[in-house]
Every structure is written in structure tokens, then in C-alpha cells.
Amino acid sequence: MKETGTTSRPPPASRAEILIRAQSWLADSVGYDAEGFHDNEFGSYRTDCSGYVSMAWGLPGRPADARGGPNTVDLTRLAVRLDKTELRAGDAVIAAIGGFRDRHATLFARWDGPDFRTYWAYEHATGVGTVHRRIPYPYERSPEHYHPYRNPCFSL
């Protein structure tokens, strides 16, 4: 039986565990809904991009955070900003500027090549839900607003 709602597993202890958590929503085919929540063995989180990154990073979801995890702006306040060459599996690329529709967060998986021009990421987005795809660095739209961040639990 799956643990849901009021219980969740401890935060990820490794970058590999962050990616396992990210893949769980891909396997569950979770749709995007900024007002909705998804419950699985990792807890209950809002089904938008920041709820997704919060779940993968093991940040508090419901009931500890009634909102189902930090929002996109909160993620940048909790995280450590990086240079793009420091990105490692499980880090995030986040735009926290502008209105609700402008802000977005992706979960970095790996560089697509040695030139740091494209990367593979897990993403939870409007119209597609959870996907694993190649993205031009830092992102297709408003690239000037996107910056790499690391969960403060991990060092370089």
C-alpha cells in the first residue's frame, strides 16, 4: 500500500534519489494543475513545477506545508545559486521573475554534450504534465530569467 497524505519518506540522501523521485511522477503520468495535489510514496505535493521540484528535493509537502511545497520564488530563497558549469544531477534551473505564468522550474538531469548548450531535464509543465526532455540552456523562453540552483542539502 502506498504512503500518502500525512506521511512521506525522508528527504533524498543522494542525487540519484532525487532523480528516482522525479521519475515517480513521470511513471504516474501526473497532469499539471496549479490547484491540484498528487499523493504518492514521497508525500502530497502541488501539481505544478515548484511542487514537483519540492517533491524531488524532499522539501516539506502537505500537511507540513499546507500549500503542498514552496512556490518558485521560495525555491530560489531556499536554494544556493550556481554557475552553469556547477550543475549536477538533481539541481534545478529556475526563473522566479515576473508573474505566475512567467515563473518556472526544471530539474536538471545531465548535460547533453560537452558544450553546455543543451541539457536533459525533468519538467512538470502546463499542457504536458511530467516530461523528461532535452532543453536549450537555460530555457527556450525568457532565458535571461533562468538561473541554476542547488538544494542546500547538497554541496558541490
Short mmCIF file of C-alpha atoms in Angstrom, two decimals:
data_model
loop_
_atom_site.label_atom_id
_atom_site.label_comp_id
_atom_site.label_asym_id
_atom_site.label_seq_id
_atom_site.Cartn_x
_atom_site.Cartn_y
_atom_site.Cartn_z
CA MET A 1 0.00 0.00 0.00
CA LYS A 2 1.31 3.47 -0.89
CA GLU A 3 2.01 6.00 1.81
CA THR A 4 0.04 9.17 1.08
CA GLY A 5 -1.07 12.47 2.55
CA THR A 6 0.20 12.72 6.08
CA THR A 7 3.29 10.54 5.74
CA SER A 8 6.27 10.76 3.48
CA ARG A 9 9.70 9.25 3.11
CA PRO A 10 12.74 11.05 4.43
CA PRO A 11 14.44 13.60 2.16
CA PRO A 12 16.68 12.16 -0.56
CA ALA A 13 20.18 11.30 0.60
CA SER A 14 21.72 11.37 -2.87
CA ARG A 15 21.35 12.94 -6.29
CA ALA A 16 20.30 9.53 -7.64
CA GLU A 17 17.40 9.51 -5.17
CA ILE A 18 16.29 12.96 -6.36
CA LEU A 19 16.06 11.57 -9.90
CA ILE A 20 14.16 8.49 -8.66
CA ARG A 21 11.66 10.81 -7.00
CA ALA A 22 11.41 12.88 -10.22
CA GLN A 23 10.76 9.75 -12.28
CA SER A 24 7.90 8.76 -9.96
CA TRP A 25 5.63 11.47 -11.40
CA LEU A 26 6.66 10.53 -14.92
CA ALA A 27 5.65 6.92 -14.21
CA ASP A 28 2.37 8.07 -12.59
CA SER A 29 1.53 10.34 -15.59
CA VAL A 30 0.77 13.27 -13.29
CA GLY A 31 -1.06 16.10 -15.04
CA TYR A 32 -0.41 19.80 -14.42
CA ASP A 33 -2.86 21.60 -12.13
CA ALA A 34 -1.64 24.53 -10.01
CA GLU A 35 -4.60 23.98 -7.67
CA GLY A 36 -4.27 20.18 -7.51
CA PHE A 37 -2.19 17.75 -5.47
CA HIS A 38 -0.56 14.41 -6.17
CA ASP A 39 -0.06 11.82 -3.44
CA ASN A 40 2.48 9.02 -3.74
CA GLU A 41 5.09 7.31 -1.59
CA PHE A 42 7.02 10.60 -1.37
CA GLY A 43 4.14 12.63 0.06
CA SER A 44 1.49 15.06 -1.12
CA TYR A 45 2.61 17.93 -3.35
CA ARG A 46 1.03 20.62 -5.50
CA THR A 47 0.95 19.55 -9.17
CA ASP A 48 2.82 22.48 -10.64
CA CYS A 49 6.52 22.93 -11.43
CA SER A 50 7.57 24.13 -7.98
CA GLY A 51 5.56 21.41 -6.23
CA TYR A 52 7.35 18.92 -8.47
CA VAL A 53 10.84 20.23 -7.65
CA SER A 54 9.88 20.41 -3.95
CA MET A 55 8.86 16.74 -4.07
CA ALA A 56 12.05 15.68 -5.85
CA TRP A 57 14.19 17.65 -3.40
CA GLY A 58 12.32 16.19 -0.42
CA LEU A 59 11.13 19.57 0.87
CA PRO A 60 8.03 19.56 3.09
CA GLY A 61 4.75 18.88 1.30
CA ARG A 62 1.31 18.56 2.87
CA PRO A 63 0.49 18.55 5.76
CA ALA A 64 3.68 20.30 6.99
CA ASP A 65 3.31 22.90 4.22
CA ALA A 66 -0.41 23.36 3.60
CA ARG A 67 0.39 24.78 0.14
CA GLY A 68 1.97 21.46 -0.91
CA GLY A 69 5.54 22.72 -1.07
CA PRO A 70 7.35 26.00 -1.66
CA ASN A 71 6.47 28.09 -4.70
CA THR A 72 9.01 29.02 -7.38
CA VAL A 73 10.18 32.19 -5.63
CA ASP A 74 10.53 30.30 -2.33
CA LEU A 75 12.72 27.68 -4.04
CA THR A 76 15.25 30.36 -5.02
CA ARG A 77 15.29 31.68 -1.44
CA LEU A 78 15.93 28.20 -0.03
CA ALA A 79 18.46 27.12 -2.65
CA VAL A 80 22.04 28.06 -3.47
CA ARG A 81 22.60 29.85 -6.79
CA LEU A 82 25.25 28.28 -9.05
CA ASP A 83 27.25 28.85 -12.18
CA LYS A 84 26.00 26.68 -15.05
CA THR A 85 29.27 24.69 -15.06
CA GLU A 86 28.48 23.60 -11.48
CA LEU A 87 25.14 21.98 -12.40
CA ARG A 88 24.84 18.35 -11.31
CA ALA A 89 22.02 15.81 -11.45
CA GLY A 90 19.21 16.86 -9.14
CA ASP A 91 19.91 20.62 -9.30
CA ALA A 92 17.27 22.97 -10.71
CA VAL A 93 17.10 25.68 -13.36
CA ILE A 94 14.60 28.30 -12.18
CA ALA A 95 13.00 31.54 -13.38
CA ALA A 96 11.48 33.34 -10.41
CA ILE A 97 10.84 36.73 -12.04
CA GLY A 98 7.53 38.00 -13.34
CA GLY A 99 4.00 36.80 -12.86
CA PHE A 100 2.71 33.30 -12.20
CA ARG A 101 2.81 32.38 -15.91
CA ASP A 102 6.42 33.62 -16.28
CA ARG A 103 7.94 31.68 -13.39
CA HIS A 104 9.09 28.10 -13.92
CA ALA A 105 11.42 25.43 -12.54
CA THR A 106 13.03 22.39 -14.17
CA LEU A 107 15.05 19.61 -12.58
CA PHE A 108 18.47 19.18 -14.20
CA ALA A 109 19.44 15.58 -15.06
CA ARG A 110 22.61 15.90 -17.18
CA TRP A 111 24.30 17.89 -19.92
CA ASP A 112 23.55 16.71 -23.44
CA GLY A 113 27.13 17.33 -24.56
CA PRO A 114 30.41 18.99 -23.59
CA ASP A 115 29.41 22.43 -24.91
CA PHE A 116 26.84 23.21 -22.13
CA ARG A 117 24.29 24.28 -24.76
CA THR A 118 21.52 21.73 -24.04
CA TYR A 119 20.64 19.56 -21.08
CA TRP A 120 18.26 16.76 -20.16
CA ALA A 121 15.72 17.75 -17.53
CA TYR A 122 12.64 16.52 -15.76
CA GLU A 123 9.91 19.09 -16.01
CA HIS A 124 6.32 19.46 -14.90
CA ALA A 125 4.57 21.98 -17.14
CA THR A 126 1.19 23.21 -18.36
CA GLY A 127 -0.23 21.13 -21.17
CA VAL A 128 2.26 18.26 -20.89
CA GLY A 129 2.43 17.24 -17.23
CA THR A 130 5.67 15.50 -16.29
CA VAL A 131 8.23 15.01 -19.06
CA HIS A 132 11.89 14.11 -19.46
CA ARG A 133 13.28 16.14 -22.34
CA ARG A 134 16.23 17.99 -23.81
CA ILE A 135 16.17 21.77 -23.20
CA PRO A 136 18.40 24.53 -24.62
CA TYR A 137 20.32 26.13 -21.74
CA PRO A 138 18.98 27.88 -19.79
CA TYR A 139 15.46 27.58 -21.28
CA GLU A 140 13.53 28.25 -24.53
CA ARG A 141 11.62 31.31 -23.37
CA SER A 142 12.96 34.26 -21.37
CA PRO A 143 16.42 32.70 -20.95
CA GLU A 144 17.68 35.82 -19.16
CA HIS A 145 15.39 34.97 -16.21
CA TYR A 146 16.63 31.38 -15.69
CA HIS A 147 19.44 30.53 -13.29
CA PRO A 148 20.81 27.26 -11.86
CA TYR A 149 20.17 26.42 -8.19
CA ARG A 150 21.09 23.64 -5.80
CA ASN A 151 19.14 22.13 -2.93
CA PRO A 152 21.06 23.43 0.12
CA CYS A 153 21.34 19.85 1.48
CA PHE A 154 23.96 19.07 -1.18
CA SER A 155 27.40 20.54 -1.65
CA LEU A 156 29.34 20.73 -4.91
#
